[in-house]
Every structure is written in structure tokens, then in C-alpha cells.
Amino acid sequence: MTQAGSAASGFVHLHVHTEYSLLDGACRIKDLIAACRQHGMPAVAVTDHGNLFGAIEFYSAAIAAGIKPIIGCEVYIAPGDRRDRQTCGLGEASYHLLLLAQNRTGWQNLIKLTTIGYLEGFYYKPRIDKEVLREFSEGLICTSTCLGGEIPQALCRGSVAAARAVAEEYLRIFGPERFYIELQDHGLPEQRQINPELVDLARRLGVGIVATNDVHYLTAQDVEAHDVLCCISTRSRVKDEKRFKFDSDQFYLKSGAEMAAALGRWPQALANTRRIAELCNLEFDFSRRFAPRFPTPTDRSPDQYLRELVYQGVGRRYGQLTDELRERIEYELEVIARKGFSSYFLIVWDVVRYARQQDIPAVARGSGCSTVVGYCLGISAIDPLRYGLYFERFMDPERDELPDIDIDICQDRRSEVINYVRQKYGHVAQIITFGRLKARAAIRDICRALDVPLSEADRIAKLVPEELKMTIDKALQREAELRRLYDQDPTVRKVLDIGRRLEGLARHASVHAAGVVIADVPLDTLIPLHKPADAKEITTQFEGPTVEKVGLLKMDFLGLRTLSQIHLACRLIRKHHGVEIDLEKLDLTDPRVYELLSRGQTRGVFQFESAGMREVLMRMKPNRIEDLIAANALFRPGPMEYIEEYIARKHGRQSWDLPHPIMTEVLGETYGIMVYQEQVSRLVNRLGGVPLRRAFRLAKAISKKKTAMIEAEHGPFLEGAMANGLPRPVAEKIFEDILRFGGYAFNKAHSAGYALIAFQTAYLKTYYPVEFMAALLTYESGSTEKVAEYIEECRRMGIPIRPPNVNESEEAFTVVYEVGKGEAGQVGDGQRCATGFPGSRRGHICFGLAAISGVGHKAVQAVLTARQRGGPFRDLFDFCERVDLTCVNKAVIEALIKSGAFDCTGAARRALMNVLDKAIELGQEAQRDRRAGQLSMFGGLGDWSASSPPITGEEWSESEMLAYEKAALGFYITKHPLTQYQELIRQFG
């Protein structure tokens, strides 16, 4: 074997870009590892551009496959100071440099450098400079990288002296053992020209050379797909002559033999890949935890303080401490303390407490509702004992996993809560998430790059079903028309073949809707941080599961719009009726609320407003909170088939019987049907004698189809069931049923939490319909479709919806009450009108001023300020005299008139438009004189409206008026153009 051949046999790729070199690399990590195994390579490096997004995912996958992982980064080096942003463009803003972590110190320094790149040096790219490179160089191996590196760039310019000066600087930073000159050959003339010069430079400096391929995709067959990916990145088309593109088809994961063929004249460069791999020995210990410690009162530990708070909460939640309650609390506290999570619970308690003190709705959801400790602390609103929720569903006592309590927060003020956490605990970041090239979007992007007509792109994309986890291959199997086009149309085939290679790749980084990470030491000592250009939020470079894997505390603060709607409705109720509503003390047996639900009048009711769910409720006729919990859990693909059975059994139309009393006890709540994972676990435990901890693991295993774990518990269950008196065939049948139903079973804690919120919204709609619908319209104002739907619902309920009104409307949809002559009428189907109570006031809802097209926040505030100071506006002239016309210009006033906002003055809309110019002129004159301090002869400001022209009664035609109204509001409010034909439509509909 030749020297090059020998070196090639152990070749290691050290310059590789995965999909986390966003829209530039096209290698999926699992495919990369599989390809390395196929090539027989002992190790591989990942060196994404400027980031460590995929480092832990790569490390874990490589270790699992028996391949040595080398974590690195191709960083961007600023030509001068990293904070200097005076260069002319991307090409001059930075050079490339390859860094590989040798050990834990090197990994820490990679974290620091990539964080600095985003937080301090971002200019086109996340840049560092040589100053910070010197500071954080320990434990890192450096190579001169590709043609984008500073040394190759100097040689391409013909400046050997400049190349040497740069190389000497890196040599001083890293020393001869950790600095290498990198050689590449992708068939590019520039590389073949400078490679001998690079070798000569390395010889003169006494440093090593190393051979790499700048891997951006896995195989030679991926070239076209990668080219299209570059077009997607740069928003260009393949046919564009001046677009960015790779000038070679050699940027794939080559075999050792192919690398020897390309760079075999320098066998030492090939051999050095293995030597560098041997120098890199980074290992992670994922058992370590870095959760912050809650600052307790000085004389108490977190365990003691948590216990104290929990028992204080018992009185508020339960009234008295029973033996059952004490046993459950002590069990939970023991597990929490043993696992070291008392501080975690205290932090969650502290955050929720702060939110509520600031009148910010906040409540736990999901499995976090399964803990009595959390309920006593006020973190959750669901009593686990009342609803049969198990602590083990939330925290497995035998597994070393961080707890995870998700908190729903009013979406408007979520940032206040996060700011509090940041100020209290110091080291906080939001969590990154990655948007991906999903099948439909990928098809449209590829069509754009290939210049496929938009109509054709739309036609192909719409043949892909809009479902979660849908892929092009699945779509081809399911959609006959798509398969036909693929078989017969070469363009469609090309689009879909490229799409199969690109779908699922990471496309862009964004901020997770809920995730926050908290630590009591600077985060950049533990994980790399990210901050895109012009963004305010600092995020992690790792996604949520990875953040938890490396031992950090992740909390989910999800902004839930429904909580904001409820909160606004309660404020409106307080304002108009002086009633304080305690949502946690509602009567959950209230028959009027269940009457509304049973009528299916649930538009706007959380989780229950879809047409399918309304139909289920009308058939189910719920009369208890357990029915709402079950409806939430059953209304999903799979368990839907048991809805009719549930309804029939509930109403006595179908009898049911179970083979053992334990089953009757466990499943009685749901009429013998297995609906919840908690029921599955309880059956396995109570009937099969399997310990509860294992029973919960089995329930999870069934839902995730983990056959090994299922089989492991099969025998023990049968033995336990037979010990409870069941014949083996019956026990076998029950286990089969558990597997069948358990695959669909839902988390009851999650369903119960959402059912409670659903009841709260239904209660508000029942008793305070005007306030509830106003709040709903306010928070749906960004959706024309939803606003139209809720306006129609208001009309059905008998709640008038009126145009904006300069004398009544606030910024958002506004509740207005009128004093009538006697008793108010009824709202909707027997619902009490307006306040929900008999009385002399009838309520209606006005459009908010901000709902008018072209009327911004500043203009609205100017109108409200003038009205607050001087009372209602008499007419348009009074309005123009009093409102700040620097904020409220002619276009704004025109929009107000067309929307009907001045109808309250009694003037016709067209007539107002005719005198608008004069009104603005007089108003500006009045405001100028006011600012100048001119007074009338009577000591006050002049009455400018006395000189205003009369406003006639001239009005637009009905069709003109409605057209303007719709343009201003997006809806017909006064009347619909088809109203005059309503009877005719009804006859022929």
C-alpha cells in the first residue's frame, strides 16, 4: 500500500457542515453518522458556520454509533475589531477560521467565542476577532480553513508576505502543536494554485498540514438539491447568472480513497486528520445538574421552606389536613427533596406568586397539575386528589429527569414575568427553536428557485396533505393525483425529488414561544448563546430538550390568549358591575353553564368552539366537569371512535359491564371506557399488581409503541390479574384492550386543566355575555375571519354591534350600557341581557377606534385624551379644535367619518366629508392661537365653531356608505348590502 493509501484508510473528515449551517449545509446529523460508518471512518468533526446549534445532537448520535465525535466551529474572524461595522459589505466583513475542541476547556472556549460572535460581533455574520481568540484559545486546535480564510485570501491576492504574517499571528496564539495549514481540492483552480504555497508556508513555519473536504452535503447526487438550497437562502433562481453558487460539485463527504486521489501528493496531510482526531478527546457528563438554588430565609433550607409553604397552603386549598392528604404530601416532598428539586418548586412558586401579585393571570397546565405540592403552593388550579391525578405522571421517582411544570401566562404581560425572573435570578435566556423546510413550503421554495410558474407550484403544493409530520413520500403514497404527476411530468418529478432531499432541514432560528432557561451562574459558562441581528431577545443556541440534557433548568412560560381574554372580561365586569369574580371558586355544577354547553353555543369557549366539538356537546349533554374533561380527551384522532359509545352509556342507551370490580372502580367515571393514561396506569397497578412507577412507564411505553418495555410487563400483569381472580384468557384480553385503548389514552392532567378553563369561559359567556364577547373580539381583532364569526355570534345572542363612536369607543372593542325605560330585554336563547342580571340597562359593543383602518395608536390616544379632558365631542368642528391634529391628520379623520364614528353627532357622513377641510382649518387656527396664548375679549379662548359653516343633511347612497364602511372596518356593520334580498335568498336558498 502507498503512503497516501495507508493514510487514506484512517482518514477523518474535520471540516463538515450540517443542516445547522442554516440553508448552506444539507447534512442531517443521523445521515452523516450513517455515512461515516459506511465509509469505515473512526471519527468525524462537525464545524458549522459560527454556531454550536447541533453540537450535542451530533455528539450523542456519534457516541451511540461508536464513532468518535469532534466538536468544532468554522468561526468568522473580523478583519479588525469585532465591534467595527464600517466595512463595505459581506465580503469584507469577515474571514473564515476552523476551530476544534480538544477537551472540556476547548469546549468552554468555543461556547465563549460563539456567544461573543452573536452578542458582540454580529455584522452580517456572528464575528469574533483576534483579541478574544487570544483570550479563549486554550484547548482549541486551529486550521487555516477554506478559500474564505485570511491566509488563503492573501495568497490568492499574490501576497505571500501577508499570508505569512497572518499565519505567524495564529502560530503565536496556538503554538506549533495546535495550528495547522489546511489543504483542500474541490477541483477549483484557486485551490490548486495556492496548495503548494500553503505547503511551503507550513514548512517554513514548522507547522503541520491537514487535508479536508469542505463538506456541505453527503453524496455527489445531492449537488443539485444543495444548489437549490443556496437559491432558497439567497432568494435567487437557478438561472440567475450572478447569484451565489458553489463553483464545483465536490463538496460532499468523500471516502478516504477519494480524498487520497485529490490530495494524495501530500500524504502527511491525510495522516494528520487521524492525529488531530486523536488529540481531540472531549467528553460530556450529562448526569450533572446546574439548577439554581432558591434564596430562602436564612434559617431554612429549600427543603424546609418548601415544606412550610406547602402546609400553609393546605388550609387555603383543603381546609383541613386528612391522613390521606398528609400521606400524599409527605410522599411528594420526600421524592422532591431526594432528587434535589425543592429549589425548582420554590422558583416556580415565586414566579406564579409574583405574576398574581401584579394581576397577571398565571397557572400550571399539563402534568404539572398532577402534584398536590404544586396545588397547595397555588401553582396549579386542579386538585389532584379530586380528579385522580398521580404524582408519578409528573415525576418518576426512579428516573433522573428534571421536572417540567409548564405555566400559562396572560400573553400581554408575559414579558413582565420574564423580566422579573431575569432581575431575581440574574442569568436567564429564552430558548431557541428552528423553523424547518416542511413538505409544502419546500415545494413552493423549490419551484421558485427552478422558475416553475406560481400557479403550478401552488397546484403541486396543495396536493400534499396539511398534516403534522407529513412528508413528500407519505403524500405520494396517499395522493393518487400527486403520484400521477410525479410519474408523468418531468418538472414535477424534479421538484419532488429535490424536495425529498431538502424537506425537514433547519431553515431559520427563532425564539421558542414558551421556553426560558434559568441559572445562578453566567449562562455562557454552561451553554452557547444566540442573538440575531437587531433582535432584543438573547436565546440559547440549544433547543429545549438539549438544554435539559446538559443539566440546565428549563421552564415554559406560554403566553395564552384565552387567559388574556378572561382577564379582560373580568376587568370589564368589575368596571360595569362592580363584581369581583374569583375564577377558582366557581360552582362547577352550575346547571346554566352546562345548558349553554349542551346547546352547543360555545363559539369563543376555550377548546370547545369547533363545529365538530359543538356537535359532540349537543349529543353528549354534559352536566359535570368530568364530561368536559372526557370530551377534551376523546375529541382527537383515534379515541374519537369511542365518543358515541361514551354518549350512549352516559344516557343509559347502552349498558356496560366489566369483568372485575377494580375495573369498574377505575373506569366508572368514563362509563367503562379507557380514556386517560392515568386510568391505564391505575388498571395495570391495581388489577395487575405492577408497581405504580412501572405502571406509569408502561402507559408511556404503550403510547410510544415501545414493544420491549410492553413485553417486559406482559407477564407480571397476567400473574397479578390471575392473583386477583381472573382466568388467564380474560387477563390476556384485558391486556390486549389496555394496549389498544392505551395507544390513544390522553394525559388527564392536561385535559382537566383545559376543561377548567373551558368552564370558566363558558361561565363568563353565560352570565356576562357582553363583557365576554367584547374581550373575545378585542383579542381576535387581528383575524378578519374570527371577528366576522364573533360578530355573527353577538347578533345571534341579541347583543348589538355598533360602529366606532368618537364619544364612546375606547381603543379596543368597547362595552356600553344604555339606561332604558323599564326592564331590559333578553339576550339570545333565554340568556339574561347585558349584565346577566334583570335591570334597566341594555348593553351593546362598539368597535374600538384602533379597529379602523389607518387609525394608529397615537391617533387613538389623542382622541381619548381630548375626550377625557373636555367631555364628549359636540360635532366635527369641536373635535378638530380639541384633538391634537399633529397626531390626528386628515386621513385619520376621513377614516373615522367613513367608519361611522361621528354618527353620534347626528351629522350625515357625506356632509361631514364636505366640511372636513374647513373643520381642520379652523381647528388648526384654534390650536395655534391656544399655543400662542391668545384670549377672547371675555377672557377665554374664542368659540371657533361659531364661525363654522353649517353641516347639511347630505348623505351618500346606501351602497356608497356601506362600501366606505367596509373599507374602513373590514366589515359591514350598519347593514349588509344583501339585506334587502334576504327574503328572496331564503326562498331560493
Coordinates of C-alpha atoms in Angstrom, one line a residue, residues 55 72 77 171 197 318 377 404 409 427 432 436-437 447 504 530 541 559 664 789 852 862 883:
A55 CA -23.2 20.1 18.8
G72 CA -15.8 22.4 16.2
I77 CA -13.0 36.5 12.1
L171 CA 1.1 30.4 15.4
E197 CA 2.3 27.7 -1.5
Y318 CA -58.4 21.9 51.6
L377 CA -48.4 26.3 46.6
D404 CA -41.1 20.3 33.9
I409 CA -49.5 33.3 31.4
H427 CA -29.0 34.6 34.4
I432 CA -34.1 28.8 20.5
R436 CA -37.8 23.7 9.1
L437 CA -38.5 23.1 5.5
C447 CA -40.5 25.8 -7.5
G504 CA -37.1 18.7 7.2
H530 CA -27.5 33.4 20.3
Q541 CA -28.0 28.0 20.9
G559 CA -48.5 33.3 26.6
T664 CA -65.4 -0.8 37.4
E789 CA -67.7 34.9 13.2
I852 CA -60.4 51.4 12.0
A862 CA -55.0 61.8 21.1
V883 CA -57.8 66.9 19.3

